[in-house]
XYZ file of C-alpha atoms in Angstrom:
710
model
C 19.862 8.551 -3.917
C 20.965 5.205 -1.648
C 18.253 2.827 -0.874
C 17.705 1.226 2.647
C 16.920 -2.151 3.448
C 13.200 -2.742 3.821
C 11.272 -5.417 5.927
C 8.905 -6.298 3.236
C 6.782 -8.985 5.518
C 6.152 -6.125 7.781
C 5.049 -3.791 4.828
C 2.790 -6.639 3.829
C 1.339 -6.837 7.238
C 0.836 -2.729 6.946
C -0.546 -2.908 3.571
C -3.116 -5.960 4.772
C -4.395 -4.134 7.862
C -4.828 -0.864 5.704
C -6.999 -2.541 2.563
C -8.926 -4.566 5.352
C -9.647 -1.024 7.418
C -10.732 0.361 4.230
C -12.632 -2.721 2.979
C -10.798 -2.630 -0.433
C -10.368 -6.542 -0.224
C -12.889 -9.476 -0.018
C -11.609 -12.479 1.474
C -15.129 -14.250 2.303
C -15.073 -16.491 -0.640
C -12.051 -18.236 -2.613
C -10.678 -16.047 -5.426
C -11.562 -18.694 -8.061
C -14.981 -17.712 -7.917
C -16.400 -14.161 -8.480
C -18.833 -13.008 -5.687
C -22.116 -12.770 -7.053
C -23.701 -9.162 -6.504
C -26.271 -10.751 -4.005
C -23.567 -11.700 -1.591
C -23.667 -10.479 1.962
C -21.928 -6.664 2.108
C -18.595 -6.745 4.543
C -18.756 -6.467 8.042
C -17.560 -2.926 9.091
C -15.788 -1.991 12.323
C -16.593 0.704 14.363
C -13.562 2.763 13.092
C -14.410 2.241 9.475
C -18.348 3.656 10.399
C -16.976 6.653 11.938
C -14.566 7.475 8.880
C -17.793 6.906 6.718
C -19.859 9.254 8.747
C -16.804 11.759 8.712
C -16.743 11.529 5.126
C -20.139 11.805 4.574
C -20.433 15.159 6.665
C -17.761 16.242 4.597
C -19.043 15.992 1.410
C -22.421 17.630 2.726
C -20.633 20.493 3.792
C -18.502 21.051 0.661
C -21.432 20.842 -1.582
C -23.173 23.414 1.150
C -25.867 21.289 1.986
C -25.621 22.047 5.903
C -28.936 20.708 7.072
C -27.573 17.231 6.049
C -24.656 17.395 7.909
C -26.537 18.929 10.935
C -28.622 15.850 10.928
C -25.845 13.421 10.873
C -23.920 15.379 13.497
C -27.075 15.288 15.775
C -27.514 11.247 14.809
C -23.778 10.147 15.384
C -21.949 13.177 17.474
C -24.434 15.881 19.184
C -21.379 16.310 21.652
C -20.116 18.698 18.732
C -22.764 20.653 18.575
C -22.526 21.416 22.377
C -19.413 23.398 21.343
C -20.885 26.530 20.553
C -18.072 28.311 18.502
C -18.223 24.788 16.039
C -22.304 25.531 16.025
C -21.980 29.200 15.297
C -19.707 28.408 12.317
C -22.156 25.727 10.556
C -24.920 28.366 11.175
C -22.937 31.059 9.527
C -22.524 28.987 6.674
C -26.224 27.744 6.212
C -27.145 31.287 6.696
C -24.975 32.318 3.426
C -25.824 29.023 1.485
C -29.762 30.103 2.214
C -28.709 33.329 0.374
C -26.481 31.951 -2.079
C -30.033 30.089 -3.567
C -30.995 33.875 -4.593
C -35.146 33.203 -4.360
C -37.409 35.156 -1.847
C -38.012 32.041 -0.327
C -34.771 31.421 0.526
C -34.167 35.096 1.532
C -37.110 34.767 4.168
C -35.355 31.397 5.322
C -32.046 33.490 6.028
C -33.794 36.045 8.343
C -35.238 33.296 10.127
C -32.111 31.443 10.518
C -30.140 34.947 12.173
C -33.389 35.099 14.593
C -33.637 31.845 15.755
C -30.482 30.204 15.587
C -27.401 32.434 14.334
C -27.544 35.431 16.693
C -28.205 33.351 19.848
C -25.363 31.170 19.202
C -23.432 34.377 18.443
C -23.820 35.347 22.073
C -21.686 32.784 23.520
C -19.824 31.103 20.999
C -16.689 33.154 21.427
C -15.792 36.833 22.197
C -15.323 37.858 18.556
C -18.620 35.981 17.156
C -20.953 38.757 17.803
C -18.740 40.953 15.410
C -18.763 38.474 12.929
C -22.245 38.230 13.530
C -22.802 41.580 12.380
C -20.090 41.636 9.734
C -21.866 38.362 8.038
C -25.196 40.293 7.826
C -23.518 42.918 5.114
C -24.442 39.748 2.774
C -27.694 40.911 2.577
C -26.846 44.179 0.552
C -23.748 42.745 -1.302
C -24.161 40.397 -4.232
C -22.147 37.115 -4.154
C -20.275 38.163 -7.500
C -19.377 41.352 -6.176
C -15.474 40.485 -5.450
C -14.711 44.083 -3.745
C -17.235 43.727 -1.343
C -16.454 43.484 2.382
C -18.101 40.209 2.942
C -16.466 38.521 -0.594
C -14.905 35.819 1.748
C -17.823 34.636 3.228
C -19.515 34.375 -0.007
C -16.411 32.604 -1.398
C -16.988 28.722 -1.676
C -13.796 27.991 -0.473
C -15.062 28.542 3.260
C -17.035 25.426 2.530
C -14.138 23.348 2.364
C -12.392 25.410 5.315
C -15.502 24.460 7.355
C -15.433 20.735 6.139
C -11.934 20.324 7.026
C -12.435 21.869 10.175
C -15.071 19.654 10.769
C -13.208 16.675 9.718
C -10.248 17.374 12.190
C -12.187 17.636 15.399
C -14.755 14.868 14.463
C -11.650 12.421 13.905
C -10.125 13.469 17.091
C -13.408 13.121 19.298
C -14.505 9.670 17.753
C -10.660 8.380 17.453
C -11.234 7.687 13.787
C -7.718 7.889 12.426
C -6.686 6.753 9.157
C -5.039 3.533 9.441
C -1.516 2.971 10.355
C 0.082 2.748 6.832
C -1.746 5.862 5.558
C -0.309 8.006 8.284
C 3.019 6.076 8.112
C 3.241 7.044 4.196
C 2.038 10.850 4.759
C 4.963 11.023 7.706
C 7.633 9.423 5.142
C 7.024 11.592 2.223
C 6.947 14.636 4.305
C 10.045 14.459 5.846
C 11.573 12.967 2.394
C 10.451 16.304 0.622
C 12.131 18.056 3.589
C 14.941 16.466 3.334
C 15.442 16.638 -0.478
C 15.114 20.495 -0.022
C 17.220 21.002 2.932
C 20.172 18.958 1.046
C 19.284 20.450 -2.145
C 18.890 17.469 -4.067
C 16.891 16.190 -6.395
C 13.957 13.226 -5.483
C 13.930 10.248 -7.757
C 10.479 9.587 -6.591
C 8.936 13.125 -7.030
C 6.544 12.201 -9.563
C 5.002 9.873 -6.938
C 5.520 12.172 -3.703
C 3.976 15.076 -5.426
C 0.744 13.585 -6.553
C 0.078 11.510 -3.577
C 0.702 13.868 -0.598
C -0.969 16.960 -1.371
C 0.351 20.407 -0.422
C -3.063 21.591 1.348
C -3.945 20.854 5.100
C -7.343 20.881 6.678
C -7.696 23.674 9.394
C -6.407 22.576 12.984
C -8.722 21.591 15.565
C -8.938 24.698 18.034
C -8.761 23.728 21.887
C -11.545 24.687 24.238
C -11.143 27.830 26.145
C -10.944 25.809 29.098
C -7.738 24.017 27.569
C -5.670 27.146 27.525
C -5.139 26.876 31.483
C -3.399 23.493 30.931
C -0.080 23.355 32.515
C 2.984 23.847 30.441
C 4.050 21.088 28.056
C 7.631 19.800 27.992
C 9.620 21.594 25.458
C 10.970 18.483 24.299
C 7.146 17.392 23.176
C 6.561 20.783 21.905
C 9.829 20.956 19.408
C 9.044 17.094 18.696
C 5.887 17.745 17.323
C 6.697 21.067 16.005
C 9.697 19.588 13.717
C 7.750 16.181 12.994
C 4.702 18.066 11.532
C 6.039 21.015 10.217
C 4.231 23.307 12.671
C 5.051 26.566 14.522
C 6.110 26.222 18.282
C 2.493 28.025 19.011
C 0.784 25.737 16.240
C 2.549 22.659 18.500
C 1.298 23.773 21.758
C -1.960 24.544 20.280
C -2.033 21.186 18.971
C -0.977 19.790 22.610
C -3.760 21.751 24.181
C -6.373 20.199 21.704
C -5.057 16.753 22.522
C -5.057 17.391 26.426
C -1.293 16.864 26.511
C -1.099 13.568 24.786
C 1.922 13.809 22.136
C 1.270 10.780 19.981
C -2.578 11.762 19.620
C -1.332 15.543 18.757
C 0.709 13.708 16.328
C -1.800 11.379 14.682
C -4.624 14.486 14.608
C -1.727 16.463 12.684
C -0.962 13.767 10.280
C -4.612 13.209 9.379
C -4.886 16.748 8.813
C -2.592 16.049 5.603
C -4.671 15.008 2.182
C -3.583 12.573 0.120
C -4.837 11.249 -3.421
C -7.023 8.347 -2.156
C -7.352 6.949 -5.503
C -3.719 7.107 -6.194
C -2.973 5.708 -2.953
C -5.404 2.753 -3.759
C -3.877 1.943 -6.980
C -0.665 1.740 -5.564
C -1.602 -0.721 -2.966
C -3.460 -2.868 -5.122
C -0.547 -3.155 -7.268
C 1.851 -3.829 -4.672
C -1.080 -6.624 -3.499
C -0.938 -8.213 -6.824
C 2.819 -8.613 -6.823
C 3.278 -9.594 -3.321
C 0.257 -12.353 -4.046
C -1.844 -11.021 -1.443
C -4.573 -10.120 -3.808
C -5.465 -12.020 -7.243
C -4.395 -10.493 -10.202
C -7.879 -9.488 -11.510
C -7.159 -11.159 -14.762
C -10.369 -13.139 -14.502
C -14.210 -12.445 -16.244
C -15.967 -9.718 -14.305
C -19.006 -10.909 -12.469
C -22.150 -9.927 -14.782
C -25.495 -10.076 -13.996
C -27.338 -12.014 -16.786
C -24.454 -14.096 -18.044
C -25.994 -17.555 -18.319
C -24.552 -20.720 -17.972
C -21.938 -22.178 -20.540
C -22.696 -25.623 -21.928
C -20.805 -27.846 -19.637
C -19.316 -28.116 -16.293
C -15.773 -28.081 -15.551
C -14.232 -31.466 -15.560
C -12.437 -32.681 -12.469
C -8.876 -32.500 -12.597
C -9.112 -30.479 -16.024
C -7.810 -27.002 -14.905
C -7.012 -24.725 -11.956
C -8.629 -21.436 -11.557
C -6.800 -18.550 -12.794
C -5.756 -20.210 -16.701
C -7.140 -19.705 -19.705
C -5.988 -21.451 -22.750
C -6.167 -19.865 -26.295
C -9.151 -21.680 -27.235
C -11.685 -19.316 -29.217
C -14.772 -19.271 -26.955
C -17.718 -17.394 -28.165
C -20.119 -15.818 -25.407
C -23.656 -14.822 -25.503
C -25.709 -12.883 -23.211
C -29.085 -13.344 -21.123
C -30.769 -10.377 -22.304
C -34.374 -11.088 -21.851
C -35.417 -7.600 -20.358
C -33.340 -5.192 -22.539
C -31.971 -4.251 -25.901
C -28.852 -5.713 -27.136
C -26.602 -3.270 -29.382
C -28.136 -4.423 -32.641
C -31.431 -4.273 -31.559
C -34.500 -6.258 -29.904
C -32.532 -9.408 -29.124
C -33.003 -12.622 -26.251
C -31.041 -15.367 -26.286
C -30.954 -18.228 -23.572
C -27.864 -18.727 -22.562
C -24.101 -18.778 -23.735
C -21.989 -21.380 -25.255
C -18.524 -22.067 -26.254
C -16.544 -23.287 -29.260
C -14.460 -25.950 -28.318
C -13.796 -29.542 -27.557
C -15.948 -30.828 -24.593
C -12.879 -31.389 -22.883
C -12.199 -27.677 -23.031
C -15.835 -26.564 -21.481
C -16.088 -24.453 -18.497
C -18.998 -24.030 -16.446
C -20.603 -20.739 -15.185
C -23.321 -21.802 -12.401
C -27.138 -20.955 -13.738
C -28.600 -17.767 -12.597
C -31.280 -17.738 -9.876
C -32.454 -13.920 -9.638
C -29.065 -12.062 -9.812
C -26.653 -14.863 -8.563
C -23.815 -15.433 -10.572
C -20.893 -17.616 -9.891
C -18.505 -17.152 -12.697
C -15.478 -19.339 -12.657
C -12.570 -18.538 -14.864
C -10.875 -21.752 -15.237
C -10.192 -22.729 -18.797
C -6.652 -24.394 -18.896
C -6.012 -27.318 -21.074
C -5.373 -30.574 -19.313
C -2.390 -30.787 -21.658
C 0.438 -28.731 -19.931
C 2.894 -29.059 -22.687
C 0.705 -27.484 -24.971
C 1.951 -23.978 -25.528
C -0.775 -21.562 -25.216
C 1.307 -18.518 -25.876
C 3.078 -16.694 -28.613
C 6.531 -16.334 -28.132
C 7.738 -19.988 -28.932
C 10.618 -21.706 -27.322
C 10.894 -19.545 -23.841
C 6.938 -19.945 -23.525
C 7.508 -23.430 -23.948
C 9.797 -23.359 -20.833
C 7.471 -21.299 -18.692
C 4.721 -24.078 -19.455
C 6.942 -26.589 -18.174
C 7.588 -24.726 -15.145
C 3.907 -24.506 -14.710
C 3.292 -27.714 -14.792
C 5.987 -28.909 -12.302
C 4.586 -25.618 -9.918
C 1.461 -26.515 -10.271
C 1.058 -28.576 -6.812
C 2.589 -25.858 -4.924
C 0.860 -22.571 -6.346
C -2.643 -24.080 -6.094
C -3.216 -23.957 -2.352
C -1.479 -20.542 -2.124
C -3.587 -18.863 -4.785
C -6.523 -19.784 -3.418
C -5.715 -17.869 -0.048
C -5.419 -14.739 -2.020
C -7.956 -12.089 -1.597
C -10.391 -10.112 -4.182
C -9.628 -6.690 -4.447
C -12.930 -4.769 -4.330
C -11.725 -1.194 -4.312
C -13.190 1.470 -2.712
C -17.181 0.938 -2.738
C -18.064 2.396 0.831
C -20.639 4.426 0.033
C -22.837 1.913 -1.846
C -21.845 -0.894 0.867
C -22.560 1.138 3.852
C -25.915 2.177 2.496
C -26.875 -1.408 1.995
C -27.960 -0.946 -1.691
C -25.368 -3.822 -2.633
C -28.322 -6.319 -2.861
C -30.672 -3.814 -5.008
C -28.629 -5.122 -8.221
C -30.575 -5.181 -11.514
C -31.038 -8.490 -12.911
C -30.938 -6.883 -16.361
C -27.883 -5.670 -18.129
C -28.052 -2.208 -19.633
C -26.531 -1.850 -23.283
C -24.011 -0.052 -21.871
C -22.941 -2.992 -19.926
C -23.151 -5.470 -22.329
C -21.028 -3.341 -24.457
C -18.458 -3.006 -21.928
C -18.189 -6.583 -20.872
C -17.966 -8.074 -24.563
C -15.246 -5.175 -25.293
C -13.338 -6.494 -22.250
C -13.449 -10.208 -23.744
C -12.164 -8.946 -27.028
C -9.533 -6.829 -25.548
C -8.236 -9.774 -23.805
C -8.308 -12.619 -25.299
C -7.338 -16.091 -23.498
C -3.814 -15.983 -24.616
C -3.150 -12.728 -23.582
C -4.694 -13.087 -20.353
C -2.922 -16.607 -19.678
C 0.446 -14.964 -20.797
C 0.178 -12.274 -18.248
C -1.094 -14.194 -15.360
C 1.350 -17.073 -16.157
C 4.106 -14.762 -15.418
C 2.649 -13.497 -11.926
C 2.049 -16.963 -11.172
C 5.757 -18.094 -11.664
C 7.107 -15.524 -9.847
C 4.623 -15.949 -7.109
C 5.403 -19.305 -7.193
C 9.162 -19.399 -7.039
C 8.498 -16.864 -4.086
C 6.002 -19.181 -2.254
C 8.608 -22.320 -2.699
C 11.750 -20.294 -1.497
C 9.481 -19.161 1.571
C 8.978 -22.640 2.295
C 12.642 -23.097 2.246
C 12.368 -25.678 -0.697
C 15.792 -24.501 -2.404
C 16.498 -27.600 -4.079
C 13.059 -27.468 -6.283
C 13.539 -23.346 -6.647
C 16.947 -23.909 -8.129
C 15.686 -26.928 -10.592
C 12.687 -24.953 -11.735
C 14.315 -21.490 -12.102
C 17.277 -23.565 -14.485
C 14.349 -25.051 -16.186
C 12.924 -21.608 -16.833
C 16.473 -20.142 -17.632
C 19.577 -22.046 -17.880
C 21.519 -18.981 -17.510
C 19.629 -17.415 -14.752
C 21.758 -18.437 -11.983
C 25.076 -17.269 -14.018
C 23.908 -13.690 -13.851
C 22.842 -14.136 -10.132
C 25.027 -16.283 -8.420
C 24.561 -14.747 -4.991
C 21.051 -15.763 -5.058
C 22.377 -19.618 -5.921
C 24.542 -19.374 -3.361
C 21.952 -18.300 -1.009
C 19.663 -21.021 -1.611
C 22.740 -23.668 -1.760
C 23.007 -22.255 1.919
C 19.309 -22.901 2.981
C 19.660 -26.564 1.136
C 22.816 -27.101 3.290
C 21.064 -25.678 6.827
C 17.873 -27.987 5.939
C 20.288 -30.748 5.392
C 22.131 -30.077 8.733
C 19.080 -29.989 10.583
C 17.669 -33.328 9.278
C 20.811 -34.874 10.903
C 22.064 -35.439 6.946
C 25.751 -33.986 7.466
C 27.335 -36.271 4.424
C 24.615 -34.644 2.031
C 25.146 -31.442 3.506
C 28.711 -31.611 2.780
C 28.126 -32.314 -0.764
C 26.151 -29.493 -1.398
C 28.610 -27.321 0.477
C 31.678 -28.828 -1.550
C 29.635 -28.964 -4.930
C 27.935 -25.488 -4.613
C 29.063 -23.231 -1.980
C 32.891 -23.733 -2.566
C 33.229 -23.237 -6.293
C 30.868 -20.480 -5.907
C 33.123 -18.550 -3.114
C 36.153 -19.479 -4.764
C 34.942 -17.203 -7.754
C 33.845 -14.832 -5.493
C 36.013 -14.152 -2.693
C 33.182 -11.884 -0.847
C 31.389 -15.333 0.310
C 33.966 -16.708 1.970
C 33.065 -15.284 5.066
C 29.484 -16.083 5.029
C 30.721 -19.662 3.733
C 32.847 -19.820 7.097
C 29.704 -18.944 8.897
C 27.685 -21.298 7.042
C 29.804 -24.565 8.034
C 29.315 -23.527 11.905
C 26.144 -24.641 11.302
C 27.432 -28.218 11.773
C 28.432 -27.514 15.521
C 24.862 -26.493 16.287
C 22.278 -29.104 17.393
C 20.145 -30.553 14.647
C 17.145 -28.848 15.306
C 18.559 -25.238 15.885
C 20.481 -24.965 12.742
C 17.564 -24.366 10.503
C 16.171 -21.288 12.632
C 19.264 -19.415 13.162
C 20.547 -19.233 9.776
C 17.509 -18.676 7.294
C 15.646 -15.244 6.740
C 13.440 -16.898 4.176
C 11.187 -13.915 3.754
C 14.190 -11.823 2.633
C 15.529 -14.597 0.290
C 12.136 -15.052 -1.317
C 11.978 -11.710 -1.996
C 15.160 -11.148 -3.633
C 14.514 -13.979 -5.536
C 11.195 -12.924 -6.622
C 12.077 -9.370 -7.831
C 15.128 -11.201 -9.999
C 12.710 -13.550 -11.636
C 10.272 -11.045 -12.105
C 12.574 -8.510 -13.944
C 13.639 -11.530 -16.106
C 10.016 -12.152 -17.065
C 9.200 -8.541 -17.836
C 7.790 -7.931 -14.209
C 8.441 -4.855 -12.978
C 8.252 -4.019 -9.198
C 5.385 -2.097 -7.780
C 6.299 2.124 -7.651
C 5.103 1.423 -4.103
C 8.418 -0.468 -3.359
C 10.325 2.311 -4.642
C 8.602 4.681 -2.718
C 9.119 2.944 0.321
C 13.151 2.359 -0.072
C 13.702 6.037 -0.939
C 11.580 7.390 1.785
C 12.802 4.964 4.540
C 16.511 6.138 3.570
C 15.656 9.746 3.644
C 14.041 9.058 7.295
C 17.268 7.510 8.186
C 19.503 10.282 6.841
C 17.122 13.084 8.219
C 17.257 11.496 11.834
C 21.656 11.594 11.459
C 21.343 14.918 10.979
C 18.804 15.413 13.607
C 21.170 13.494 16.104
C 18.287 11.656 17.870
C 15.935 8.901 17.409
C 12.245 9.346 15.835
C 9.969 9.474 18.628
C 6.669 8.276 16.534
C 8.714 5.411 14.428
C 7.296 2.440 16.610
C 3.917 4.281 16.555
C 3.628 4.364 12.766
C 5.831 0.888 12.465
C 8.669 2.187 11.035
C 10.763 0.524 13.449
C 9.355 -2.615 11.989
C 9.806 -1.718 8.271
C 13.276 -1.344 9.003
C 13.956 -4.305 11.055
C 15.871 -6.215 8.826
C 18.149 -9.462 10.457
C 20.284 -11.322 8.163
C 22.307 -13.964 10.374
C 23.993 -16.218 8.065
C 22.524 -15.252 4.639
C 24.557 -12.093 4.561
C 26.206 -12.268 1.202
C 24.461 -9.463 -0.511
C 26.337 -7.114 2.166
C 29.515 -8.227 0.774
C 30.562 -5.957 -2.419
C 29.237 -3.462 -4.200
C 29.297 -5.137 -7.452
C 27.325 -7.768 -6.142
C 24.525 -5.670 -4.399
C 22.571 -4.915 -7.287
C 22.432 -8.168 -8.647
C 20.466 -9.809 -5.945
C 19.113 -6.877 -4.097
C 17.439 -4.453 -6.171
C 14.010 -5.530 -5.626
C 14.220 -6.253 -1.829
C 16.898 -4.898 -0.526
C 16.223 -6.999 2.690
C 19.379 -8.928 2.855
C 21.798 -5.898 2.441
C 22.989 -3.913 5.349
C 26.199 -2.505 5.760
C 28.075 -2.175 9.387
C 29.579 0.897 8.294
C 26.255 2.449 8.078
C 24.595 1.426 11.263
C 22.967 4.080 13.472
C 23.606 4.425 16.860
C 20.950 3.654 19.451
C 19.728 7.222 20.032
C 19.741 7.225 16.208
C 23.043 9.441 15.300
C 25.860 8.142 13.441
C 29.369 7.572 14.765
C 30.567 10.508 13.126
C 28.616 12.881 15.011
C 28.827 11.488 18.295
C 31.814 14.365 19.119
C 29.265 17.160 18.167
C 26.692 15.843 20.047
C 28.957 15.335 23.161
C 29.474 19.131 23.724
C 25.582 19.517 23.782
C 23.474 19.132 26.601
C 19.781 18.382 25.806
C 18.060 21.272 27.580
C 20.754 23.459 25.524
C 19.707 22.352 22.427
C 16.036 22.693 22.943
C 16.685 26.035 24.545
C 18.484 27.244 20.861
C 15.402 25.813 19.183
C 12.962 27.565 21.045
C 14.680 31.304 21.144
C 15.885 30.898 17.515
C 13.265 28.580 16.069
C 15.988 26.525 14.422
C 15.890 22.820 13.213
C 17.597 20.646 15.786
C 20.854 20.021 13.623
C 21.326 23.650 13.188
C 21.047 24.125 16.849
C 23.584 21.274 17.326
C 25.936 22.712 15.361
C 25.683 26.279 16.389
C 26.443 24.766 19.971
C 29.195 22.877 18.892
C 31.046 26.198 17.823
C 30.519 27.869 21.177
C 31.018 24.940 23.485
C 27.723 23.837 24.164
C 26.831 27.484 25.947
C 23.298 28.305 24.659
C 23.511 31.483 26.063
C 26.694 32.256 24.024
C 25.126 31.038 21.174
C 21.817 33.547 21.282
C 23.940 36.363 22.504
C 26.092 35.876 19.226
C 22.782 35.725 17.163
C 21.285 38.792 18.453
C 24.351 40.879 19.032
């Protein structure tokens, strides 16, 4: 399956918004210091608080604790209980949960529940409610383990999940507590990807991800109130757009629009949020992507552990940058005055390390539970090879030394990954951390040090820092420095990636033109751009376009021809692949799903009405003014854009403004939009099939319908 150009900077913004919305990252402090357990809890947006409340209500309902869920509803969403249809279902479930306990006291409580709550509510909930009430009373005489009883479904614990899903759907819509945009976008793209692969009869290259990430089960739809059934008829265009976007029947789409009071986009969001995703897997995909892109720290530092005492000497000024560890052998001792070590009653006063004073590291003294653990321990001697792989690693050390000034500031901007800790944070327990380490905590901490010796940490961290450092240099337009650094790292790199070298020299040329140094710019063109283009004729056209910059005013040359983000991403992937740093799985997923999104709407011969809402249009917004070399020849595409695809787009595959390709215009010309909708509605067909049928009968919808039913 082909790939599609992706605007990775737009994805970065979506991912960052997602991580912030879900409180997965902590950017309150520099990542060079691990936050102490007593630091202030993160602030919570109203949307996050609403989503948290919904999750809590859902958990209570799924566990059968109806009273706790009712308490939360009264406190945070009392208007929900004004809907007697929902209240009746909650009271009915409460009745069943009381009987499920099986005690005499619980049975008496169930009888009281029917008298005071369930029966009165059944009288005015909805027409069938009283019959349901009488039916559920059979649970008094049929055992919960009797699978053949007429109330076996009422006894089923699946009812808990059904009512929990229903309440989640209703609360989301009423509280406007929708999931972050990226989460909805991913569900939508994966849903389309699965449908496209099934329809076309092709296997998905990312099926292992999509099957585990997007679950088949959905929450029940929110049922509109009876007063909404008298709503004016909706536009058939909206009905069909919603039905096919989220795989609903026509009646299901109408009900969804009724519940949203005719708001198509709100109905669409309601339906997307009904789709279930594996949250833990999604978080891990996001974390992996954030580390790769330099949004968050790699997390290779030592953990924040209450009870860890000060190391002997403070870090000396200018000694090291945070995040690097030399191959010195350090020994750590844990302060544990109030708990037992694994080998018995042990108490030590501090921690120390074996090594020279120049290599010592400071961890601030603990006051109560305050810990600030610095993980800077790189030697001042950058020529010292701290890794284990010989000359190649020595080259890496030199690159790190020269690259240090560029990467330090960028690294300090990175966020710290917190993970999904919303329960503890929102309950305000984060400051209630014990000052003592349990035996299990000590063992985990010390085992972690043994498993990740400093040399291994340095080796892994160095690779990330090199890749991100090169990306940062390229993103700032420092092309000459990039070429120097990469050549020092691997003299043969640009022999295998000549298009990247051409693009970097384009950047250098344009910067010189912008500064008014035309003679130096021409030397770059004659020394590098010309020889590279002579070996690859496909680069002659971009070379000519680059030389046109000489005609522009100096201040305009730089801005007109430099999609630096695209170039930096291509460079990041190529260098990462050279060093064994694999691209994140999320990049593969986005590339494949955006491609099938394109192909799907070519089949539909229309534009996606929801692409702006979900930022899909920005993810596809890839502009390559001058640096468009990668679109020249198929043989060169894989060498420079396998990682980013940002700078690859072919005019032959461009889609027209309405989403259809040029070859499909003839079919569409004979089809009136009303005719398409009529065939879709009467025959319950996908849009593409309706168009193809109409094309066979000159666009006459009545003829198509007559032929089908003849």
